[in-house]
């Protein structure tokens, strides 16, 4: 188990509570995501955390696979899926580079609050492009810490960066702006369908992009 996995395992215990303060953003993202889903879609949620969004969106699609690096996050996600008696949902401890994720096998890939935390975002977006079917959608939301944020959020970020610098937190966050996210997904051959900056104490950038080609 690497340091990042251990960090997210520990974070899983209070993850839902810490995310509550961003519910305004989460709610907006859920509503905007639903517009782009269809009943026949096979969906991958990369970095699914405790499975909240998977459970909320499962009723709008055919199948959902939620993956996360953290085994503890996945156990919590499985419990949520069982509580909601969801038959079209599966959770697995894995990464986007899992070889069992076949090329051109998903209609939609979702990555919520992920791209600013991964070590090699260019490789991640390239891999997402590979596993999407032609005409498939990549739906993401990314905190843009280089843009507008409240004093409280700025203070939290400062503390986090300090803890990361001295090694107490084994991950680092990229300070993206919306243009950085556009450049990241645009460089991998995606066409932008929709984008919006959402502010609620911090700025998050919601974007939907399409892989070239037509769905079968």
PDB file of C-alpha atoms in Angstrom:
ATOM      1  CA  UNK A   1       0.000   0.000   0.000  1.00  0.00           C
ATOM      2  CA  UNK A   2       1.492   3.351  -1.008  1.00  0.00           C
ATOM      3  CA  UNK A   3       1.298   6.598   0.953  1.00  0.00           C
ATOM      4  CA  UNK A   4      -1.483   8.074  -1.156  1.00  0.00           C
ATOM      5  CA  UNK A   5      -3.675   5.029  -0.635  1.00  0.00           C
ATOM      6  CA  UNK A   6      -3.106   5.160   3.128  1.00  0.00           C
ATOM      7  CA  UNK A   7      -3.960   8.867   3.146  1.00  0.00           C
ATOM      8  CA  UNK A   8      -7.293   8.329   1.374  1.00  0.00           C
ATOM      9  CA  UNK A   9      -8.073   5.324   3.572  1.00  0.00           C
ATOM     10  CA  UNK A  10      -7.751   7.571   6.626  1.00  0.00           C
ATOM     11  CA  UNK A  11      -9.685  10.363   4.932  1.00  0.00           C
ATOM     12  CA  UNK A  12     -12.579   8.003   4.178  1.00  0.00           C
ATOM     13  CA  UNK A  13     -13.774   8.029   7.797  1.00  0.00           C
ATOM     14  CA  UNK A  14     -14.811  11.691   7.661  1.00  0.00           C
ATOM     15  CA  UNK A  15     -14.949  12.171   3.901  1.00  0.00           C
ATOM     16  CA  UNK A  16     -18.698  12.665   3.579  1.00  0.00           C
ATOM     17  CA  UNK A  17     -18.762  15.134   6.469  1.00  0.00           C
ATOM     18  CA  UNK A  18     -15.937  17.225   5.027  1.00  0.00           C
ATOM     19  CA  UNK A  19     -17.692  17.334   1.645  1.00  0.00           C
ATOM     20  CA  UNK A  20     -20.977  18.605   3.113  1.00  0.00           C
ATOM     21  CA  UNK A  21     -19.819  22.226   3.032  1.00  0.00           C
ATOM     22  CA  UNK A  22     -19.532  22.042  -0.753  1.00  0.00           C
ATOM     23  CA  UNK A  23     -23.059  20.649  -1.231  1.00  0.00           C
ATOM     24  CA  UNK A  24     -24.112  23.676  -3.273  1.00  0.00           C
ATOM     25  CA  UNK A  25     -21.438  22.846  -5.844  1.00  0.00           C
ATOM     26  CA  UNK A  26     -22.149  19.104  -5.668  1.00  0.00           C
ATOM     27  CA  UNK A  27     -25.873  19.657  -6.233  1.00  0.00           C
ATOM     28  CA  UNK A  28     -25.238  21.876  -9.239  1.00  0.00           C
ATOM     29  CA  UNK A  29     -22.825  19.318 -10.714  1.00  0.00           C
ATOM     30  CA  UNK A  30     -25.303  16.453 -10.228  1.00  0.00           C
ATOM     31  CA  UNK A  31     -28.067  18.371 -11.985  1.00  0.00           C
ATOM     32  CA  UNK A  32     -25.816  19.342 -14.880  1.00  0.00           C
ATOM     33  CA  UNK A  33     -24.455  15.803 -15.230  1.00  0.00           C
ATOM     34  CA  UNK A  34     -27.913  14.204 -15.439  1.00  0.00           C
ATOM     35  CA  UNK A  35     -28.644  16.212 -18.591  1.00  0.00           C
ATOM     36  CA  UNK A  36     -25.858  14.360 -20.406  1.00  0.00           C
ATOM     37  CA  UNK A  37     -26.769  10.821 -19.307  1.00  0.00           C
ATOM     38  CA  UNK A  38     -29.044   8.348 -21.053  1.00  0.00           C
ATOM     39  CA  UNK A  39     -30.728   5.105 -19.982  1.00  0.00           C
ATOM     40  CA  UNK A  40     -28.423   2.968 -22.168  1.00  0.00           C
ATOM     41  CA  UNK A  41     -25.131   4.433 -20.941  1.00  0.00           C
ATOM     42  CA  UNK A  42     -22.360   2.308 -19.444  1.00  0.00           C
ATOM     43  CA  UNK A  43     -20.529   4.670 -17.082  1.00  0.00           C
ATOM     44  CA  UNK A  44     -17.182   4.705 -15.291  1.00  0.00           C
ATOM     45  CA  UNK A  45     -16.778   6.919 -12.223  1.00  0.00           C
ATOM     46  CA  UNK A  46     -13.039   7.376 -11.733  1.00  0.00           C
ATOM     47  CA  UNK A  47     -12.170   8.362  -8.176  1.00  0.00           C
ATOM     48  CA  UNK A  48     -15.640   7.524  -6.899  1.00  0.00           C
ATOM     49  CA  UNK A  49     -14.746   8.061  -3.226  1.00  0.00           C
ATOM     50  CA  UNK A  50     -17.522   6.797  -0.966  1.00  0.00           C
ATOM     51  CA  UNK A  51     -19.858   6.316  -3.926  1.00  0.00           C
ATOM     52  CA  UNK A  52     -22.294   9.168  -3.291  1.00  0.00           C
ATOM     53  CA  UNK A  53     -22.519  10.389  -6.888  1.00  0.00           C
ATOM     54  CA  UNK A  54     -22.652   6.849  -8.278  1.00  0.00           C
ATOM     55  CA  UNK A  55     -25.670   6.087  -6.106  1.00  0.00           C
ATOM     56  CA  UNK A  56     -27.359   9.368  -7.025  1.00  0.00           C
ATOM     57  CA  UNK A  57     -26.870   8.931 -10.775  1.00  0.00           C
ATOM     58  CA  UNK A  58     -27.316   5.153 -11.141  1.00  0.00           C
ATOM     59  CA  UNK A  59     -31.020   5.469 -11.890  1.00  0.00           C
ATOM     60  CA  UNK A  60     -30.311   7.510 -15.028  1.00  0.00           C
ATOM     61  CA  UNK A  61     -28.025   4.958 -16.758  1.00  0.00           C
ATOM     62  CA  UNK A  62     -27.709   1.278 -17.598  1.00  0.00           C
ATOM     63  CA  UNK A  63     -24.558   0.379 -15.635  1.00  0.00           C
ATOM     64  CA  UNK A  64     -22.011   2.167 -13.443  1.00  0.00           C
ATOM     65  CA  UNK A  65     -18.561   1.019 -12.341  1.00  0.00           C
ATOM     66  CA  UNK A  66     -17.041   3.094  -9.549  1.00  0.00           C
ATOM     67  CA  UNK A  67     -13.292   2.818  -8.981  1.00  0.00           C
ATOM     68  CA  UNK A  68     -11.043   4.361  -6.355  1.00  0.00           C
ATOM     69  CA  UNK A  69      -7.485   3.868  -5.111  1.00  0.00           C
ATOM     70  CA  UNK A  70      -8.705   3.564  -1.516  1.00  0.00           C
ATOM     71  CA  UNK A  71      -9.993   0.190  -0.297  1.00  0.00           C
ATOM     72  CA  UNK A  72     -11.746   1.877   2.637  1.00  0.00           C
ATOM     73  CA  UNK A  73     -13.538   4.307   0.308  1.00  0.00           C
ATOM     74  CA  UNK A  74     -14.694   1.355  -1.787  1.00  0.00           C
ATOM     75  CA  UNK A  75     -16.029  -0.505   1.249  1.00  0.00           C
ATOM     76  CA  UNK A  76     -18.114   2.541   2.202  1.00  0.00           C
ATOM     77  CA  UNK A  77     -19.298   2.850  -1.402  1.00  0.00           C
ATOM     78  CA  UNK A  78     -20.368  -0.810  -1.479  1.00  0.00           C
ATOM     79  CA  UNK A  79     -22.339  -0.284   1.741  1.00  0.00           C
ATOM     80  CA  UNK A  80     -24.145   2.681   0.179  1.00  0.00           C
ATOM     81  CA  UNK A  81     -24.940   0.662  -2.924  1.00  0.00           C
ATOM     82  CA  UNK A  82     -26.366  -2.135  -0.781  1.00  0.00           C
ATOM     83  CA  UNK A  83     -28.420   0.323   1.279  1.00  0.00           C
ATOM     84  CA  UNK A  84     -29.988   1.696  -1.906  1.00  0.00           C
ATOM     85  CA  UNK A  85     -30.416  -1.848  -3.336  1.00  0.00           C
ATOM     86  CA  UNK A  86     -28.755  -0.774  -6.586  1.00  0.00           C
ATOM     87  CA  UNK A  87     -28.517  -3.641  -9.062  1.00  0.00           C
ATOM     88  CA  UNK A  88     -26.665  -1.811 -11.848  1.00  0.00           C
ATOM     89  CA  UNK A  89     -23.714  -0.596  -9.765  1.00  0.00           C
ATOM     90  CA  UNK A  90     -20.331  -2.174  -9.082  1.00  0.00           C
ATOM     91  CA  UNK A  91     -17.460  -0.795  -7.012  1.00  0.00           C
ATOM     92  CA  UNK A  92     -13.816  -1.836  -7.302  1.00  0.00           C
ATOM     93  CA  UNK A  93     -10.516  -0.760  -5.800  1.00  0.00           C
ATOM     94  CA  UNK A  94      -8.572   0.176  -8.901  1.00  0.00           C
ATOM     95  CA  UNK A  95      -7.073   2.971 -10.984  1.00  0.00           C
ATOM     96  CA  UNK A  96      -7.806   4.296 -14.452  1.00  0.00           C
ATOM     97  CA  UNK A  97      -4.768   2.343 -15.690  1.00  0.00           C
ATOM     98  CA  UNK A  98      -6.289  -1.023 -14.724  1.00  0.00           C
ATOM     99  CA  UNK A  99      -5.792  -3.272 -17.773  1.00  0.00           C
ATOM    100  CA  UNK A 100      -9.212  -4.879 -17.233  1.00  0.00           C
ATOM    101  CA  UNK A 101     -10.750  -1.563 -18.319  1.00  0.00           C
ATOM    102  CA  UNK A 102     -10.918  -2.241 -22.030  1.00  0.00           C
ATOM    103  CA  UNK A 103     -10.458   0.421 -24.684  1.00  0.00           C
ATOM    104  CA  UNK A 104     -13.674   1.905 -26.099  1.00  0.00           C
ATOM    105  CA  UNK A 105     -15.838   0.238 -23.426  1.00  0.00           C
ATOM    106  CA  UNK A 106     -17.617   3.185 -21.747  1.00  0.00           C
ATOM    107  CA  UNK A 107     -20.184   5.671 -22.985  1.00  0.00           C
ATOM    108  CA  UNK A 108     -19.349   8.124 -20.194  1.00  0.00           C
ATOM    109  CA  UNK A 109     -16.392   8.596 -17.874  1.00  0.00           C
ATOM    110  CA  UNK A 110     -16.881  10.849 -14.849  1.00  0.00           C
ATOM    111  CA  UNK A 111     -14.034  12.279 -12.775  1.00  0.00           C
ATOM    112  CA  UNK A 112     -15.241  14.581 -10.026  1.00  0.00           C
ATOM    113  CA  UNK A 113     -12.669  16.554  -7.999  1.00  0.00           C
ATOM    114  CA  UNK A 114      -9.858  14.369  -9.312  1.00  0.00           C
ATOM    115  CA  UNK A 115      -7.678  15.988 -11.956  1.00  0.00           C
ATOM    116  CA  UNK A 116      -5.956  18.420  -9.580  1.00  0.00           C
ATOM    117  CA  UNK A 117      -4.748  15.549  -7.345  1.00  0.00           C
ATOM    118  CA  UNK A 118      -3.258  13.026  -9.771  1.00  0.00           C
ATOM    119  CA  UNK A 119       0.523  12.879 -10.370  1.00  0.00           C
ATOM    120  CA  UNK A 120       0.276  12.732 -14.172  1.00  0.00           C
ATOM    121  CA  UNK A 121      -2.961  14.395 -15.335  1.00  0.00           C
ATOM    122  CA  UNK A 122      -1.967  14.268 -19.010  1.00  0.00           C
ATOM    123  CA  UNK A 123      -1.593  10.467 -18.822  1.00  0.00           C
ATOM    124  CA  UNK A 124      -4.889  10.184 -16.945  1.00  0.00           C
ATOM    125  CA  UNK A 125      -6.813  12.171 -19.561  1.00  0.00           C
ATOM    126  CA  UNK A 126      -5.155  10.166 -22.352  1.00  0.00           C
ATOM    127  CA  UNK A 127      -6.257   6.934 -20.671  1.00  0.00           C
ATOM    128  CA  UNK A 128      -9.800   8.263 -20.221  1.00  0.00           C
ATOM    129  CA  UNK A 129      -9.854   9.019 -23.952  1.00  0.00           C
ATOM    130  CA  UNK A 130      -8.819   5.412 -24.646  1.00  0.00           C
ATOM    131  CA  UNK A 131     -11.511   3.729 -22.547  1.00  0.00           C
ATOM    132  CA  UNK A 132     -14.297   5.907 -23.985  1.00  0.00           C
ATOM    133  CA  UNK A 133     -16.255   4.732 -26.997  1.00  0.00           C
ATOM    134  CA  UNK A 134     -16.162   6.974 -30.085  1.00  0.00           C
ATOM    135  CA  UNK A 135     -18.613   9.789 -29.368  1.00  0.00           C
ATOM    136  CA  UNK A 136     -18.390   9.081 -25.632  1.00  0.00           C
ATOM    137  CA  UNK A 137     -18.412  11.834 -23.009  1.00  0.00           C
ATOM    138  CA  UNK A 138     -15.898  12.781 -20.344  1.00  0.00           C
ATOM    139  CA  UNK A 139     -17.641  14.723 -17.567  1.00  0.00           C
ATOM    140  CA  UNK A 140     -15.505  16.343 -14.893  1.00  0.00           C
ATOM    141  CA  UNK A 141     -15.457  19.019 -12.243  1.00  0.00           C
ATOM    142  CA  UNK A 142     -12.158  20.368 -10.956  1.00  0.00           C
ATOM    143  CA  UNK A 143     -11.468  22.785  -8.094  1.00  0.00           C
ATOM    144  CA  UNK A 144      -9.694  25.785  -9.603  1.00  0.00           C
ATOM    145  CA  UNK A 145      -7.630  27.071  -6.715  1.00  0.00           C
ATOM    146  CA  UNK A 146      -5.932  29.655  -8.916  1.00  0.00           C
ATOM    147  CA  UNK A 147      -9.285  31.419  -9.228  1.00  0.00           C
ATOM    148  CA  UNK A 148     -11.796  33.044  -6.858  1.00  0.00           C
ATOM    149  CA  UNK A 149     -12.053  31.562  -3.358  1.00  0.00           C
ATOM    150  CA  UNK A 150     -13.120  32.689   0.081  1.00  0.00           C
ATOM    151  CA  UNK A 151     -10.696  33.632   2.834  1.00  0.00           C
ATOM    152  CA  UNK A 152     -11.619  30.464   4.748  1.00  0.00           C
ATOM    153  CA  UNK A 153     -10.882  28.232   1.743  1.00  0.00           C
ATOM    154  CA  UNK A 154      -7.625  30.120   1.088  1.00  0.00           C
ATOM    155  CA  UNK A 155      -6.596  29.497   4.704  1.00  0.00           C
ATOM    156  CA  UNK A 156      -7.379  25.773   4.402  1.00  0.00           C
ATOM    157  CA  UNK A 157      -5.377  25.520   1.200  1.00  0.00           C
ATOM    158  CA  UNK A 158      -2.418  27.266   2.838  1.00  0.00           C
ATOM    159  CA  UNK A 159      -2.449  24.802   5.736  1.00  0.00           C
ATOM    160  CA  UNK A 160      -2.745  21.851   3.361  1.00  0.00           C
ATOM    161  CA  UNK A 161       0.177  23.065   1.248  1.00  0.00           C
ATOM    162  CA  UNK A 162       2.307  23.454   4.364  1.00  0.00           C
ATOM    163  CA  UNK A 163       1.457  19.930   5.546  1.00  0.00           C
ATOM    164  CA  UNK A 164       2.241  18.599   2.082  1.00  0.00           C
ATOM    165  CA  UNK A 165       5.569  20.444   1.973  1.00  0.00           C
ATOM    166  CA  UNK A 166       6.743  18.964   5.278  1.00  0.00           C
ATOM    167  CA  UNK A 167       5.581  15.480   4.298  1.00  0.00           C
ATOM    168  CA  UNK A 168       2.608  15.036   6.626  1.00  0.00           C
ATOM    169  CA  UNK A 169       0.230  14.872   3.645  1.00  0.00           C
ATOM    170  CA  UNK A 170       1.566  12.630   0.840  1.00  0.00           C
ATOM    171  CA  UNK A 171      -0.347  14.307  -1.992  1.00  0.00           C
ATOM    172  CA  UNK A 172      -0.208  17.725  -3.595  1.00  0.00           C
ATOM    173  CA  UNK A 173      -2.840  19.789  -5.373  1.00  0.00           C
ATOM    174  CA  UNK A 174      -2.330  21.562  -8.672  1.00  0.00           C
ATOM    175  CA  UNK A 175      -3.407  25.220  -8.692  1.00  0.00           C
ATOM    176  CA  UNK A 176      -5.470  25.075 -11.868  1.00  0.00           C
ATOM    177  CA  UNK A 177      -7.467  27.789 -13.543  1.00  0.00           C
ATOM    178  CA  UNK A 178     -10.306  26.944 -15.904  1.00  0.00           C
ATOM    179  CA  UNK A 179      -8.045  27.608 -18.905  1.00  0.00           C
ATOM    180  CA  UNK A 180      -5.587  25.001 -17.587  1.00  0.00           C
ATOM    181  CA  UNK A 181      -8.354  22.396 -17.487  1.00  0.00           C
ATOM    182  CA  UNK A 182      -9.457  23.374 -21.008  1.00  0.00           C
ATOM    183  CA  UNK A 183      -5.886  22.957 -22.204  1.00  0.00           C
ATOM    184  CA  UNK A 184      -5.533  19.592 -20.479  1.00  0.00           C
ATOM    185  CA  UNK A 185      -8.631  18.003 -22.014  1.00  0.00           C
ATOM    186  CA  UNK A 186      -8.318  19.832 -25.325  1.00  0.00           C
ATOM    187  CA  UNK A 187      -4.835  18.496 -25.947  1.00  0.00           C
ATOM    188  CA  UNK A 188      -6.131  14.906 -25.956  1.00  0.00           C
ATOM    189  CA  UNK A 189      -8.542  15.260 -28.845  1.00  0.00           C
ATOM    190  CA  UNK A 190     -11.747  16.077 -27.005  1.00  0.00           C
ATOM    191  CA  UNK A 191     -14.374  18.544 -28.210  1.00  0.00           C
ATOM    192  CA  UNK A 192     -15.956  20.751 -25.538  1.00  0.00           C
ATOM    193  CA  UNK A 193     -19.737  20.373 -25.277  1.00  0.00           C
ATOM    194  CA  UNK A 194     -20.373  22.446 -22.155  1.00  0.00           C
ATOM    195  CA  UNK A 195     -18.413  24.262 -19.473  1.00  0.00           C
ATOM    196  CA  UNK A 196     -19.219  26.439 -16.474  1.00  0.00           C
ATOM    197  CA  UNK A 197     -17.366  27.908 -13.508  1.00  0.00           C
ATOM    198  CA  UNK A 198     -19.336  27.323 -10.308  1.00  0.00           C
ATOM    199  CA  UNK A 199     -18.560  29.385  -7.214  1.00  0.00           C
ATOM    200  CA  UNK A 200     -19.645  28.577  -3.674  1.00  0.00           C
ATOM    201  CA  UNK A 201     -16.791  29.553  -1.380  1.00  0.00           C
ATOM    202  CA  UNK A 202     -14.406  28.195  -3.988  1.00  0.00           C
ATOM    203  CA  UNK A 203     -14.415  27.963  -7.766  1.00  0.00           C
ATOM    204  CA  UNK A 204     -15.035  24.602  -9.425  1.00  0.00           C
ATOM    205  CA  UNK A 205     -14.923  24.161 -13.189  1.00  0.00           C
ATOM    206  CA  UNK A 206     -17.500  21.816 -14.710  1.00  0.00           C
ATOM    207  CA  UNK A 207     -16.787  20.618 -18.224  1.00  0.00           C
ATOM    208  CA  UNK A 208     -18.256  18.045 -20.613  1.00  0.00           C
ATOM    209  CA  UNK A 209     -16.124  16.984 -23.561  1.00  0.00           C
ATOM    210  CA  UNK A 210     -16.730  14.493 -26.354  1.00  0.00           C
ATOM    211  CA  UNK A 211     -14.428  11.965 -27.987  1.00  0.00           C
ATOM    212  CA  UNK A 212     -14.416  12.198 -31.749  1.00  0.00           C
ATOM    213  CA  UNK A 213     -16.623   9.749 -33.643  1.00  0.00           C
ATOM    214  CA  UNK A 214     -20.148   8.465 -33.226  1.00  0.00           C
ATOM    215  CA  UNK A 215     -21.510   6.044 -30.648  1.00  0.00           C
ATOM    216  CA  UNK A 216     -22.412   2.650 -32.085  1.00  0.00           C
TER     217      UNK A 216
END
